[in-house]
Amino acid sequence: MRIVLFKGQSQYGSLRLHIDQLAAAFTAMGHEAIVIDLAAPDGVARLNAALSRHVQFFYALNSMGVDLRVGDQTLFDAVDSVFITLHVDHPVHLWPRLETKMDRRFVVSFLDETHVKLTRDCFPPGHFAALSLMPPGANTSIPPAMPDEDTLFRDWAERRDIPLLFTGTYRGTPQRGWHGAERNFVTTLFDDAADLALSQDTLALEDAIDQVLAARDTSLSPAARTQLICKSREVYQYVEAYRRHQMLATLNAAGVPLVVYGKGWENRPFPAFDWRGEGSFEETLRLLRRTRLVLNSNNNFVAGGHERVFAAQINGAAVVSDTSRYYDRHYADGRDMLFYRWTALDALLTRIEAALADPGGLAAVAQAGFRQATTHHTWDVRARHILDLFAAVNILTR
Protein backbone atom coordinates (compact mmCIF):
# COMPACT_ATOMS: atom_id res chain seq x y z
CA MET A 1 0.00 0.00 0.00
CA ARG A 2 1.25 3.53 -0.84
CA ILE A 3 0.67 6.13 1.85
CA VAL A 4 1.59 9.81 1.66
CA LEU A 5 2.11 11.58 4.99
CA PHE A 6 2.14 15.38 5.16
CA LYS A 7 4.15 17.39 7.63
CA GLY A 8 4.83 21.10 8.05
CA GLN A 9 5.57 23.60 10.78
CA SER A 10 4.96 22.71 14.44
CA GLN A 11 5.94 24.17 17.78
CA TYR A 12 9.00 22.34 19.20
CA GLY A 13 8.85 19.99 16.18
CA SER A 14 6.51 17.55 17.92
CA LEU A 15 4.03 17.10 15.07
CA ARG A 16 6.86 16.61 12.57
CA LEU A 17 8.30 13.89 14.79
CA HIS A 18 4.88 12.22 15.08
CA ILE A 19 4.73 11.94 11.30
CA ASP A 20 8.27 10.55 11.04
CA GLN A 21 7.61 7.91 13.69
CA LEU A 22 4.26 6.95 12.16
CA ALA A 23 5.91 6.66 8.73
CA ALA A 24 8.53 4.34 10.24
CA ALA A 25 5.73 2.20 11.68
CA PHE A 26 4.00 1.91 8.27
CA THR A 27 7.31 1.06 6.62
CA ALA A 28 8.03 -1.66 9.16
CA MET A 29 4.66 -3.19 8.25
CA GLY A 30 5.69 -3.42 4.61
CA HIS A 31 3.90 -0.35 3.24
CA GLU A 32 5.45 2.40 1.15
CA ALA A 33 5.29 5.50 3.36
CA ILE A 34 6.19 8.74 1.57
CA VAL A 35 6.71 11.79 3.79
CA ILE A 36 6.05 15.13 2.06
CA ASP A 37 7.19 18.25 3.89
CA LEU A 38 4.74 20.90 2.72
CA ALA A 39 6.93 23.59 4.30
CA ALA A 40 9.95 22.61 2.19
CA PRO A 41 10.78 24.41 -1.09
CA ASP A 42 10.50 21.14 -3.02
CA GLY A 43 7.32 20.01 -1.26
CA VAL A 44 5.01 20.46 -4.26
CA ALA A 45 7.49 18.80 -6.62
CA ARG A 46 7.82 15.81 -4.31
CA LEU A 47 4.04 15.57 -4.01
CA ASN A 48 3.64 15.58 -7.79
CA ALA A 49 6.24 12.83 -8.05
CA ALA A 50 4.43 10.76 -5.44
CA LEU A 51 1.21 11.07 -7.44
CA SER A 52 2.77 9.33 -10.44
CA ARG A 53 1.27 6.13 -9.01
CA HIS A 54 -1.94 5.61 -7.06
CA VAL A 55 -1.91 6.58 -3.38
CA GLN A 56 -4.36 4.62 -1.22
CA PHE A 57 -4.59 7.31 1.43
CA PHE A 58 -3.03 10.53 2.66
CA TYR A 59 -2.34 11.17 6.34
CA ALA A 60 -1.78 14.41 8.22
CA LEU A 61 -2.05 16.00 11.65
CA ASN A 62 -4.52 18.82 12.25
CA SER A 63 -5.79 18.39 8.66
CA MET A 64 -2.58 19.83 7.24
CA GLY A 65 -2.89 19.81 3.44
CA VAL A 66 -6.65 19.37 3.45
CA ASP A 67 -6.95 22.55 1.37
CA LEU A 68 -4.93 21.15 -1.55
CA ARG A 69 -7.05 21.28 -4.70
CA VAL A 70 -7.08 20.27 -8.34
CA GLY A 71 -9.40 22.67 -10.10
CA ASP A 72 -12.74 22.70 -8.31
CA GLN A 73 -12.05 19.41 -6.47
CA THR A 74 -10.02 18.53 -3.43
CA LEU A 75 -6.80 16.75 -4.34
CA PHE A 76 -8.11 13.63 -2.66
CA ASP A 77 -11.30 13.50 -4.72
CA ALA A 78 -9.30 14.19 -7.86
CA VAL A 79 -6.92 11.25 -7.33
CA ASP A 80 -9.56 8.89 -5.87
CA SER A 81 -7.92 8.62 -2.47
CA VAL A 82 -8.84 9.00 1.20
CA PHE A 83 -7.67 11.79 3.52
CA ILE A 84 -7.14 10.66 7.14
CA THR A 85 -6.10 13.05 9.88
CA LEU A 86 -5.61 13.29 13.64
CA HIS A 87 -6.52 16.59 15.28
CA VAL A 88 -4.33 17.13 18.32
CA ASP A 89 -6.09 20.39 19.26
CA HIS A 90 -9.68 21.10 20.17
CA PRO A 91 -11.94 21.23 17.07
CA VAL A 92 -12.83 24.87 17.71
CA HIS A 93 -9.27 25.89 16.81
CA LEU A 94 -9.38 24.28 13.35
CA TRP A 95 -13.06 24.50 12.47
CA PRO A 96 -12.60 25.80 8.88
CA ARG A 97 -10.49 22.76 8.00
CA LEU A 98 -13.20 20.45 9.34
CA GLU A 99 -15.70 22.19 7.06
CA THR A 100 -13.85 20.94 3.95
CA LYS A 101 -16.21 18.95 1.75
CA MET A 102 -15.11 15.71 0.14
CA ASP A 103 -16.90 12.83 -1.50
CA ARG A 104 -16.92 10.30 1.37
CA ARG A 105 -13.15 10.57 1.79
CA PHE A 106 -12.64 12.64 4.97
CA VAL A 107 -11.67 10.61 8.07
CA VAL A 108 -10.90 12.47 11.29
CA SER A 109 -9.55 11.17 14.60
CA PHE A 110 -9.36 13.13 17.84
CA LEU A 111 -7.41 12.58 21.03
CA ASP A 112 -10.43 13.29 23.23
CA GLU A 113 -13.81 11.59 23.08
CA THR A 114 -15.60 14.91 23.71
CA HIS A 115 -14.00 16.25 20.53
CA VAL A 116 -15.46 13.30 18.61
CA LYS A 117 -18.91 13.96 20.07
CA LEU A 118 -18.82 17.71 19.40
CA THR A 119 -17.79 17.21 15.77
CA ARG A 120 -20.40 14.51 15.21
CA ASP A 121 -23.11 16.74 16.71
CA CYS A 122 -22.19 19.88 14.76
CA PHE A 123 -21.76 18.53 11.24
CA PRO A 124 -24.40 16.95 9.00
CA PRO A 125 -24.53 13.18 8.56
CA GLY A 126 -22.27 12.09 5.75
CA HIS A 127 -19.88 15.04 6.00
CA PHE A 128 -17.18 12.70 7.34
CA ALA A 129 -16.56 9.15 6.17
CA ALA A 130 -15.63 8.25 9.76
CA LEU A 131 -14.74 9.80 13.12
CA SER A 132 -12.69 8.08 15.81
CA LEU A 133 -10.89 8.47 19.11
CA MET A 134 -7.11 8.08 18.80
CA PRO A 135 -4.62 9.72 21.16
CA PRO A 136 -1.09 10.36 19.81
CA GLY A 137 1.44 7.57 19.90
CA ALA A 138 4.42 7.33 22.21
CA ASN A 139 7.55 8.81 20.66
CA THR A 140 10.78 6.99 21.39
CA SER A 141 14.25 7.85 20.14
CA ILE A 142 15.33 9.30 16.78
CA PRO A 143 15.31 7.16 14.69
CA PRO A 144 12.53 5.28 16.53
CA ALA A 145 13.66 2.23 18.46
CA MET A 146 11.75 0.48 21.22
CA PRO A 147 13.65 0.82 24.52
CA ASP A 148 14.77 -2.37 26.20
CA GLU A 149 12.94 -2.72 29.52
CA ASP A 150 15.79 -4.36 31.42
CA THR A 151 18.26 -1.69 30.32
CA LEU A 152 15.82 1.14 30.91
CA PHE A 153 15.08 0.18 34.50
CA ARG A 154 18.49 -1.09 35.60
CA ASP A 155 19.73 1.25 38.37
CA TRP A 156 16.70 3.42 37.53
CA ALA A 157 16.98 6.01 40.31
CA GLU A 158 20.75 6.34 40.11
CA ARG A 159 20.72 7.04 36.38
CA ARG A 160 17.97 9.68 36.50
CA ASP A 161 19.33 13.02 37.64
CA ILE A 162 16.17 15.11 36.96
CA PRO A 163 13.70 14.54 39.82
CA LEU A 164 10.75 16.48 38.38
CA LEU A 165 10.33 17.75 34.80
CA PHE A 166 7.77 19.89 32.99
CA THR A 167 8.02 20.61 29.27
CA GLY A 168 5.61 23.10 27.77
CA THR A 169 4.81 26.71 27.04
CA TYR A 170 3.89 29.21 29.72
CA ARG A 171 1.15 31.37 28.26
CA GLY A 172 1.18 34.07 30.91
CA THR A 173 -1.47 35.16 33.35
CA PRO A 174 -4.78 33.99 31.89
CA GLN A 175 -7.03 36.69 30.46
CA ARG A 176 -10.72 36.56 29.59
CA GLY A 177 -10.12 37.74 26.05
CA TRP A 178 -13.80 37.73 25.15
CA HIS A 179 -14.38 40.70 27.47
CA GLY A 180 -14.97 43.88 25.52
CA ALA A 181 -16.53 47.22 26.24
CA GLU A 182 -20.01 45.71 26.03
CA ARG A 183 -21.31 43.09 28.45
CA ASN A 184 -24.02 41.03 26.80
CA PHE A 185 -25.73 37.65 26.81
CA VAL A 186 -22.85 35.85 25.09
CA THR A 187 -19.98 37.30 27.13
CA THR A 188 -21.71 36.65 30.45
CA LEU A 189 -22.64 33.16 29.27
CA PHE A 190 -18.97 32.52 28.47
CA ASP A 191 -18.03 33.79 31.94
CA ASP A 192 -20.44 31.39 33.61
CA ALA A 193 -19.40 28.48 31.39
CA ALA A 194 -15.70 29.04 32.09
CA ASP A 195 -16.35 29.19 35.83
CA LEU A 196 -18.47 26.04 35.69
CA ALA A 197 -15.87 24.08 33.69
CA LEU A 198 -13.13 25.16 36.12
CA SER A 199 -15.20 24.04 39.11
CA GLN A 200 -15.11 20.41 37.94
CA ASP A 201 -12.37 17.99 36.98
CA THR A 202 -13.54 16.60 33.66
CA LEU A 203 -16.35 18.80 32.31
CA ALA A 204 -15.91 19.76 28.66
CA LEU A 205 -16.44 23.45 27.99
CA GLU A 206 -19.13 22.82 25.37
CA ASP A 207 -21.03 20.77 27.97
CA ALA A 208 -20.61 23.63 30.44
CA ILE A 209 -22.03 26.00 27.81
CA ASP A 210 -25.03 23.71 27.36
CA GLN A 211 -25.61 23.57 31.13
CA VAL A 212 -25.46 27.36 31.43
CA LEU A 213 -27.93 27.72 28.57
CA ALA A 214 -30.27 25.29 30.29
CA ALA A 215 -29.96 27.20 33.58
CA ARG A 216 -30.97 30.33 31.68
CA ASP A 217 -33.99 28.51 30.23
CA THR A 218 -32.56 29.04 26.75
CA SER A 219 -32.66 26.54 23.91
CA LEU A 220 -30.70 27.20 20.71
CA SER A 221 -31.16 25.60 17.32
CA PRO A 222 -28.35 23.20 16.31
CA ALA A 223 -26.99 25.82 13.89
CA ALA A 224 -27.03 28.56 16.54
CA ARG A 225 -25.34 26.29 19.08
CA THR A 226 -22.62 25.47 16.56
CA GLN A 227 -22.12 29.17 15.88
CA LEU A 228 -21.84 29.83 19.61
CA ILE A 229 -19.26 27.05 20.03
CA CYS A 230 -17.25 28.47 17.12
CA LYS A 231 -17.16 31.86 18.87
CA SER A 232 -15.83 30.35 22.10
CA ARG A 233 -12.22 29.82 21.06
CA GLU A 234 -10.92 32.40 23.55
CA VAL A 235 -12.86 30.68 26.33
CA TYR A 236 -11.17 27.36 25.59
CA GLN A 237 -7.79 29.10 25.60
CA TYR A 238 -8.60 30.77 28.91
CA VAL A 239 -9.68 27.57 30.67
CA GLU A 240 -6.56 25.74 29.49
CA ALA A 241 -4.23 28.62 30.43
CA TYR A 242 -5.92 29.13 33.81
CA ARG A 243 -5.49 25.52 34.82
CA ARG A 244 -1.85 25.41 33.78
CA HIS A 245 -1.15 28.73 35.53
CA GLN A 246 -2.83 27.65 38.77
CA MET A 247 -0.94 24.36 38.82
CA LEU A 248 2.40 26.09 38.27
CA ALA A 249 1.64 28.89 40.74
CA THR A 250 0.78 26.32 43.42
CA LEU A 251 4.10 24.51 43.00
CA ASN A 252 6.09 27.75 42.81
CA ALA A 253 4.53 29.06 46.02
CA ALA A 254 5.65 25.87 47.75
CA GLY A 255 9.19 26.26 46.40
CA VAL A 256 9.15 23.07 44.34
CA PRO A 257 12.38 22.95 42.24
CA LEU A 258 10.68 22.01 38.99
CA VAL A 259 12.98 21.64 35.96
CA VAL A 260 11.31 23.41 33.03
CA TYR A 261 11.87 23.54 29.27
CA GLY A 262 9.72 25.54 26.87
CA LYS A 263 8.72 28.95 25.57
CA GLY A 264 7.34 31.84 27.58
CA TRP A 265 9.60 31.44 30.61
CA GLU A 266 12.17 34.10 29.70
CA ASN A 267 11.06 36.56 32.40
CA ARG A 268 11.18 33.88 35.07
CA PRO A 269 7.53 34.16 36.20
CA PHE A 270 8.08 31.39 38.76
CA PRO A 271 11.37 31.94 40.62
CA ALA A 272 11.40 28.51 42.25
CA PHE A 273 11.68 26.76 38.89
CA ASP A 274 14.87 25.86 37.06
CA TRP A 275 14.20 26.97 33.47
CA ARG A 276 16.81 25.50 31.12
CA GLY A 277 15.79 26.97 27.79
CA GLU A 278 13.22 26.53 25.07
CA GLY A 279 14.29 23.05 24.04
CA SER A 280 12.84 20.93 21.26
CA PHE A 281 10.80 17.77 21.14
CA GLU A 282 13.89 15.83 20.09
CA GLU A 283 15.72 17.15 23.14
CA THR A 284 12.74 16.26 25.32
CA LEU A 285 13.06 12.60 24.36
CA ARG A 286 16.63 12.60 25.68
CA LEU A 287 15.57 14.38 28.87
CA LEU A 288 12.89 11.78 29.55
CA ARG A 289 15.60 9.11 29.85
CA ARG A 290 17.08 11.20 32.71
CA THR A 291 13.84 12.01 34.53
CA ARG A 292 12.16 10.28 37.44
CA LEU A 293 8.78 12.06 37.43
CA VAL A 294 7.17 14.02 34.58
CA LEU A 295 4.50 16.58 35.45
CA ASN A 296 1.66 16.69 32.91
CA SER A 297 -1.05 19.27 32.35
CA ASN A 298 -3.50 17.58 30.01
CA ASN A 299 -4.31 20.73 27.97
CA ASN A 300 -7.94 20.58 29.09
CA PHE A 301 -8.46 17.26 27.32
CA VAL A 302 -11.00 16.07 29.85
CA ALA A 303 -11.67 12.73 28.15
CA GLY A 304 -8.46 12.15 26.23
CA GLY A 305 -4.74 11.55 26.40
CA HIS A 306 -1.75 13.83 25.85
CA GLU A 307 1.41 12.91 23.96
CA ARG A 308 3.52 14.01 26.94
CA VAL A 309 2.19 11.11 29.03
CA PHE A 310 2.90 8.33 26.55
CA ALA A 311 6.32 9.68 25.53
CA ALA A 312 7.34 9.90 29.19
CA GLN A 313 6.18 6.37 29.94
CA ILE A 314 7.80 4.69 26.97
CA ASN A 315 11.09 6.37 27.90
CA GLY A 316 10.91 5.07 31.46
CA ALA A 317 9.71 8.09 33.43
CA ALA A 318 6.82 8.04 35.87
CA VAL A 319 3.99 10.50 35.26
CA VAL A 320 1.85 12.66 37.53
CA SER A 321 -1.08 14.08 35.57
CA ASP A 322 -4.44 15.70 36.01
CA THR A 323 -7.00 13.01 35.48
CA SER A 324 -9.23 12.53 32.46
CA ARG A 325 -12.05 10.14 31.74
CA TYR A 326 -9.72 8.38 29.28
CA TYR A 327 -7.00 7.86 31.88
CA ASP A 328 -9.58 6.74 34.43
CA ARG A 329 -10.61 3.90 32.10
CA HIS A 330 -7.10 2.72 31.27
CA TYR A 331 -4.87 3.56 34.25
CA ALA A 332 -4.98 2.91 37.98
CA ASP A 333 -3.88 5.72 40.26
CA GLY A 334 -0.69 4.74 42.07
CA ARG A 335 -0.13 1.65 39.94
CA ASP A 336 0.92 2.92 36.48
CA MET A 337 0.34 6.66 36.82
CA LEU A 338 -0.18 9.23 39.56
CA PHE A 339 -3.18 11.54 39.35
CA TYR A 340 -4.12 14.94 40.72
CA ARG A 341 -7.44 16.78 40.43
CA TRP A 342 -8.16 20.43 39.72
CA THR A 343 -10.74 20.52 42.48
CA ALA A 344 -8.05 19.44 44.98
CA LEU A 345 -4.95 21.10 43.57
CA ASP A 346 -3.29 21.59 46.96
CA ALA A 347 -2.90 17.81 47.22
CA LEU A 348 -0.55 17.84 44.20
CA LEU A 349 2.38 19.08 46.27
CA THR A 350 1.98 16.27 48.81
CA ARG A 351 1.67 13.75 45.99
CA ILE A 352 4.91 14.88 44.36
CA GLU A 353 6.86 14.99 47.63
CA ALA A 354 5.74 11.48 48.61
CA ALA A 355 6.56 10.07 45.18
CA LEU A 356 10.06 11.54 45.03
CA ALA A 357 10.78 10.38 48.60
CA ASP A 358 10.13 6.76 47.55
CA PRO A 359 12.33 6.07 44.50
CA GLY A 360 11.64 2.34 44.63
CA GLY A 361 7.89 2.85 44.57
CA LEU A 362 8.20 5.48 41.86
CA ALA A 363 10.31 3.13 39.73
CA ALA A 364 7.53 0.53 40.01
CA VAL A 365 4.98 3.09 38.78
CA ALA A 366 7.30 4.03 35.91
CA GLN A 367 7.79 0.39 34.91
CA ALA A 368 4.04 -0.33 34.98
CA GLY A 369 3.46 2.78 32.88
CA PHE A 370 6.15 1.65 30.44
CA ARG A 371 4.36 -1.65 29.96
CA GLN A 372 1.09 0.15 29.34
CA ALA A 373 2.70 2.41 26.75
CA THR A 374 4.53 -0.39 24.93
CA THR A 375 1.35 -2.48 24.79
CA HIS A 376 -1.27 0.13 23.95
CA HIS A 377 0.31 3.42 22.87
CA THR A 378 3.12 2.85 20.37
CA TRP A 379 2.98 4.31 16.88
CA ASP A 380 2.76 0.69 15.63
CA VAL A 381 -0.54 0.38 17.51
CA ARG A 382 -1.72 3.71 16.09
CA ALA A 383 -0.68 2.66 12.56
CA ARG A 384 -2.84 -0.46 12.83
CA HIS A 385 -5.78 1.69 13.99
CA ILE A 386 -5.33 3.97 10.98
CA LEU A 387 -5.17 1.02 8.59
CA ASP A 388 -8.38 -0.34 10.15
CA LEU A 389 -10.07 3.04 9.58
CA PHE A 390 -8.99 3.00 5.95
CA ALA A 391 -10.28 -0.55 5.47
CA ALA A 392 -13.63 0.31 7.07
CA VAL A 393 -14.08 3.41 4.90
CA ASN A 394 -13.24 1.42 1.76
CA ILE A 395 -15.86 -1.21 2.62
CA LEU A 396 -18.61 1.16 3.75
CA THR A 397 -18.33 3.98 1.20
CA ARG A 398 -17.25 2.38 -2.06
XYZ file of C-alpha atoms in Angstrom:
398
model
C 0.000 0.000 0.000
C 1.255 3.527 -0.839
C 0.671 6.126 1.853
C 1.587 9.808 1.663
C 2.108 11.577 4.990
C 2.139 15.379 5.157
C 4.147 17.385 7.630
C 4.830 21.097 8.050
C 5.570 23.604 10.782
C 4.957 22.715 14.435
C 5.942 24.169 17.783
C 9.002 22.341 19.199
C 8.846 19.990 16.176
C 6.507 17.550 17.924
C 4.033 17.097 15.069
C 6.857 16.608 12.572
C 8.301 13.893 14.786
C 4.882 12.221 15.075
C 4.728 11.941 11.300
C 8.275 10.547 11.041
C 7.609 7.911 13.686
C 4.263 6.954 12.162
C 5.908 6.660 8.731
C 8.528 4.345 10.242
C 5.726 2.198 11.676
C 4.002 1.913 8.275
C 7.310 1.061 6.617
C 8.034 -1.663 9.163
C 4.656 -3.186 8.255
C 5.687 -3.419 4.609
C 3.904 -0.353 3.243
C 5.450 2.403 1.146
C 5.288 5.495 3.359
C 6.187 8.739 1.571
C 6.710 11.794 3.788
C 6.047 15.129 2.059
C 7.192 18.249 3.890
C 4.737 20.901 2.725
C 6.926 23.592 4.297
C 9.950 22.614 2.186
C 10.783 24.410 -1.093
C 10.498 21.139 -3.020
C 7.319 20.012 -1.260
C 5.006 20.465 -4.260
C 7.490 18.805 -6.623
C 7.816 15.810 -4.307
C 4.040 15.573 -4.007
C 3.642 15.578 -7.788
C 6.241 12.831 -8.050
C 4.425 10.759 -5.435
C 1.207 11.069 -7.444
C 2.767 9.332 -10.442
C 1.269 6.125 -9.007
C -1.941 5.613 -7.058
C -1.914 6.583 -3.376
C -4.360 4.620 -1.221
C -4.585 7.309 1.432
C -3.032 10.526 2.664
C -2.340 11.172 6.338
C -1.782 14.412 8.222
C -2.053 15.996 11.649
C -4.523 18.821 12.250
C -5.794 18.386 8.663
C -2.583 19.826 7.242
C -2.893 19.807 3.444
C -6.653 19.370 3.446
C -6.951 22.549 1.366
C -4.929 21.151 -1.550
C -7.050 21.281 -4.697
C -7.083 20.270 -8.339
C -9.398 22.673 -10.103
C -12.742 22.698 -8.306
C -12.054 19.409 -6.474
C -10.019 18.532 -3.435
C -6.796 16.754 -4.340
C -8.114 13.628 -2.656
C -11.300 13.496 -4.718
C -9.298 14.185 -7.859
C -6.924 11.249 -7.326
C -9.564 8.892 -5.865
C -7.919 8.625 -2.475
C -8.836 9.003 1.196
C -7.674 11.787 3.519
C -7.139 10.658 7.138
C -6.098 13.050 9.880
C -5.613 13.295 13.636
C -6.525 16.591 15.277
C -4.333 17.126 18.322
C -6.086 20.388 19.263
C -9.684 21.097 20.169
C -11.939 21.234 17.073
C -12.829 24.870 17.713
C -9.273 25.890 16.806
C -9.381 24.277 13.348
C -13.057 24.503 12.470
C -12.599 25.800 8.875
C -10.495 22.756 8.004
C -13.195 20.448 9.336
C -15.701 22.192 7.060
C -13.848 20.941 3.953
C -16.212 18.955 1.751
C -15.113 15.710 0.141
C -16.901 12.830 -1.500
C -16.924 10.301 1.366
C -13.151 10.567 1.794
C -12.640 12.637 4.973
C -11.673 10.606 8.065
C -10.897 12.466 11.294
C -9.552 11.165 14.604
C -9.356 13.130 17.839
C -7.406 12.579 21.027
C -10.428 13.292 23.233
C -13.815 11.591 23.080
C -15.599 14.912 23.715
C -13.995 16.248 20.534
C -15.458 13.303 18.615
C -18.911 13.956 20.066
C -18.816 17.709 19.401
C -17.794 17.205 15.771
C -20.398 14.512 15.209
C -23.111 16.744 16.712
C -22.186 19.879 14.764
C -21.762 18.528 11.244
C -24.402 16.954 8.998
C -24.531 13.181 8.558
C -22.267 12.089 5.749
C -19.882 15.041 6.001
C -17.180 12.695 7.337
C -16.560 9.147 6.174
C -15.629 8.248 9.763
C -14.743 9.798 13.125
C -12.694 8.076 15.811
C -10.893 8.472 19.115
C -7.108 8.083 18.795
C -4.621 9.724 21.163
C -1.093 10.363 19.810
C 1.442 7.569 19.898
C 4.421 7.328 22.213
C 7.549 8.814 20.663
C 10.784 6.993 21.388
C 14.254 7.850 20.137
C 15.334 9.300 16.779
C 15.306 7.158 14.692
C 12.535 5.276 16.527
C 13.657 2.230 18.456
C 11.749 0.477 21.221
C 13.651 0.821 24.517
C 14.772 -2.374 26.200
C 12.940 -2.719 29.516
C 15.792 -4.362 31.418
C 18.263 -1.690 30.322
C 15.821 1.140 30.907
C 15.078 0.181 34.505
C 18.493 -1.089 35.600
C 19.732 1.248 38.374
C 16.697 3.417 37.534
C 16.976 6.014 40.309
C 20.752 6.340 40.106
C 20.715 7.044 36.377
C 17.969 9.682 36.496
C 19.331 13.020 37.643
C 16.174 15.114 36.962
C 13.704 14.539 39.816
C 10.747 16.480 38.382
C 10.333 17.753 34.802
C 7.775 19.892 32.986
C 8.020 20.611 29.265
C 5.609 23.095 27.770
C 4.809 26.708 27.036
C 3.893 29.207 29.718
C 1.146 31.369 28.260
C 1.183 34.075 30.907
C -1.469 35.161 33.355
C -4.784 33.986 31.889
C -7.031 36.692 30.465
C -10.719 36.563 29.593
C -10.123 37.740 26.053
C -13.804 37.734 25.146
C -14.377 40.704 27.472
C -14.968 43.879 25.516
C -16.532 47.222 26.236
C -20.012 45.707 26.034
C -21.309 43.087 28.448
C -24.020 41.029 26.804
C -25.728 37.652 26.808
C -22.849 35.855 25.089
C -19.983 37.305 27.129
C -21.709 36.653 30.448
C -22.637 33.159 29.272
C -18.975 32.518 28.469
C -18.031 33.791 31.945
C -20.440 31.392 33.611
C -19.397 28.481 31.387
C -15.696 29.039 32.093
C -16.348 29.186 35.829
C -18.473 26.039 35.693
C -15.866 24.084 33.694
C -13.132 25.155 36.116
C -15.203 24.037 39.107
C -15.110 20.411 37.936
C -12.374 17.993 36.982
C -13.541 16.602 33.655
C -16.349 18.795 32.306
C -15.907 19.759 28.658
C -16.435 23.448 27.991
C -19.134 22.817 25.373
C -21.029 20.775 27.973
C -20.614 23.632 30.444
C -22.030 26.002 27.813
C -25.032 23.707 27.358
C -25.606 23.571 31.127
C -25.464 27.358 31.433
C -27.931 27.722 28.571
C -30.274 25.290 30.291
C -29.955 27.199 33.580
C -30.975 30.333 31.684
C -33.987 28.515 30.229
C -32.562 29.035 26.747
C -32.657 26.538 23.906
C -30.703 27.196 20.710
C -31.160 25.600 17.322
C -28.346 23.202 16.311
C -26.988 25.815 13.886
C -27.033 28.564 16.540
C -25.339 26.290 19.082
C -22.621 25.466 16.561
C -22.118 29.175 15.876
C -21.836 29.826 19.613
C -19.258 27.053 20.030
C -17.254 28.467 17.117
C -17.158 31.864 18.867
C -15.830 30.354 22.102
C -12.218 29.819 21.064
C -10.916 32.397 23.546
C -12.859 30.681 26.328
C -11.172 27.355 25.586
C -7.794 29.099 25.598
C -8.595 30.768 28.915
C -9.682 27.572 30.670
C -6.563 25.742 29.487
C -4.233 28.624 30.426
C -5.918 29.130 33.807
C -5.493 25.519 34.815
C -1.853 25.412 33.779
C -1.150 28.735 35.533
C -2.832 27.646 38.769
C -0.943 24.357 38.824
C 2.398 26.086 38.270
C 1.638 28.891 40.740
C 0.781 26.324 43.419
C 4.096 24.511 43.001
C 6.087 27.753 42.810
C 4.530 29.061 46.020
C 5.653 25.871 47.749
C 9.186 26.259 46.399
C 9.147 23.072 44.344
C 12.377 22.954 42.238
C 10.678 22.007 38.993
C 12.976 21.645 35.959
C 11.308 23.407 33.025
C 11.869 23.535 29.266
C 9.716 25.538 26.872
C 8.717 28.954 25.570
C 7.335 31.844 27.576
C 9.597 31.435 30.608
C 12.167 34.105 29.696
C 11.059 36.563 32.398
C 11.178 33.875 35.066
C 7.533 34.161 36.196
C 8.078 31.395 38.756
C 11.367 31.941 40.616
C 11.395 28.511 42.248
C 11.680 26.759 38.893
C 14.869 25.857 37.063
C 14.196 26.971 33.474
C 16.813 25.502 31.121
C 15.793 26.970 27.788
C 13.224 26.530 25.075
C 14.294 23.046 24.040
C 12.835 20.926 21.263
C 10.801 17.767 21.145
C 13.889 15.828 20.086
C 15.721 17.146 23.138
C 12.743 16.257 25.325
C 13.065 12.599 24.356
C 16.627 12.597 25.680
C 15.567 14.380 28.873
C 12.886 11.778 29.555
C 15.600 9.108 29.850
C 17.084 11.201 32.705
C 13.838 12.008 34.527
C 12.160 10.278 37.439
C 8.779 12.062 37.428
C 7.167 14.024 34.579
C 4.505 16.582 35.448
C 1.661 16.691 32.915
C -1.052 19.270 32.350
C -3.505 17.580 30.009
C -4.311 20.730 27.973
C -7.940 20.579 29.090
C -8.456 17.258 27.316
C -11.000 16.071 29.854
C -11.673 12.733 28.153
C -8.461 12.153 26.228
C -4.738 11.545 26.402
C -1.749 13.832 25.855
C 1.413 12.912 23.957
C 3.518 14.014 26.936
C 2.191 11.109 29.027
C 2.897 8.331 26.552
C 6.316 9.677 25.533
C 7.340 9.897 29.187
C 6.180 6.371 29.937
C 7.804 4.686 26.967
C 11.087 6.370 27.904
C 10.911 5.067 31.456
C 9.705 8.090 33.428
C 6.824 8.038 35.871
C 3.985 10.505 35.256
C 1.848 12.661 37.527
C -1.077 14.080 35.573
C -4.437 15.697 36.007
C -7.003 13.014 35.475
C -9.226 12.529 32.456
C -12.054 10.139 31.743
C -9.722 8.384 29.278
C -7.005 7.860 31.884
C -9.584 6.744 34.433
C -10.606 3.905 32.096
C -7.098 2.719 31.265
C -4.875 3.562 34.253
C -4.983 2.912 37.984
C -3.883 5.722 40.260
C -0.695 4.736 42.070
C -0.126 1.649 39.943
C 0.922 2.923 36.480
C 0.342 6.660 36.823
C -0.177 9.234 39.562
C -3.175 11.544 39.350
C -4.122 14.943 40.721
C -7.436 16.777 40.431
C -8.155 20.427 39.722
C -10.741 20.516 42.479
C -8.053 19.444 44.984
C -4.946 21.100 43.573
C -3.288 21.591 46.965
C -2.895 17.814 47.218
C -0.547 17.839 44.199
C 2.376 19.078 46.274
C 1.976 16.268 48.808
C 1.666 13.751 45.992
C 4.906 14.880 44.359
C 6.860 14.990 47.630
C 5.745 11.483 48.613
C 6.557 10.067 45.183
C 10.062 11.543 45.034
C 10.778 10.381 48.596
C 10.134 6.763 47.551
C 12.331 6.066 44.498
C 11.640 2.337 44.634
C 7.895 2.851 44.567
C 8.199 5.482 41.859
C 10.306 3.126 39.727
C 7.534 0.527 40.010
C 4.977 3.088 38.776
C 7.297 4.031 35.905
C 7.788 0.386 34.907
C 4.040 -0.328 34.982
C 3.457 2.780 32.878
C 6.146 1.652 30.442
C 4.363 -1.651 29.963
C 1.088 0.150 29.340
C 2.703 2.409 26.752
C 4.529 -0.392 24.930
C 1.354 -2.480 24.791
C -1.267 0.129 23.946
C 0.312 3.418 22.866
C 3.119 2.848 20.374
C 2.983 4.307 16.878
C 2.757 0.694 15.628
C -0.544 0.381 17.510
C -1.720 3.710 16.091
C -0.683 2.657 12.562
C -2.839 -0.458 12.833
C -5.778 1.687 13.986
C -5.327 3.975 10.982
C -5.171 1.019 8.595
C -8.383 -0.340 10.148
C -10.068 3.036 9.584
C -8.991 2.997 5.952
C -10.281 -0.552 5.472
C -13.627 0.314 7.073
C -14.081 3.413 4.904
C -13.242 1.421 1.760
C -15.861 -1.213 2.620
C -18.608 1.164 3.746
C -18.329 3.977 1.197
C -17.251 2.377 -2.065
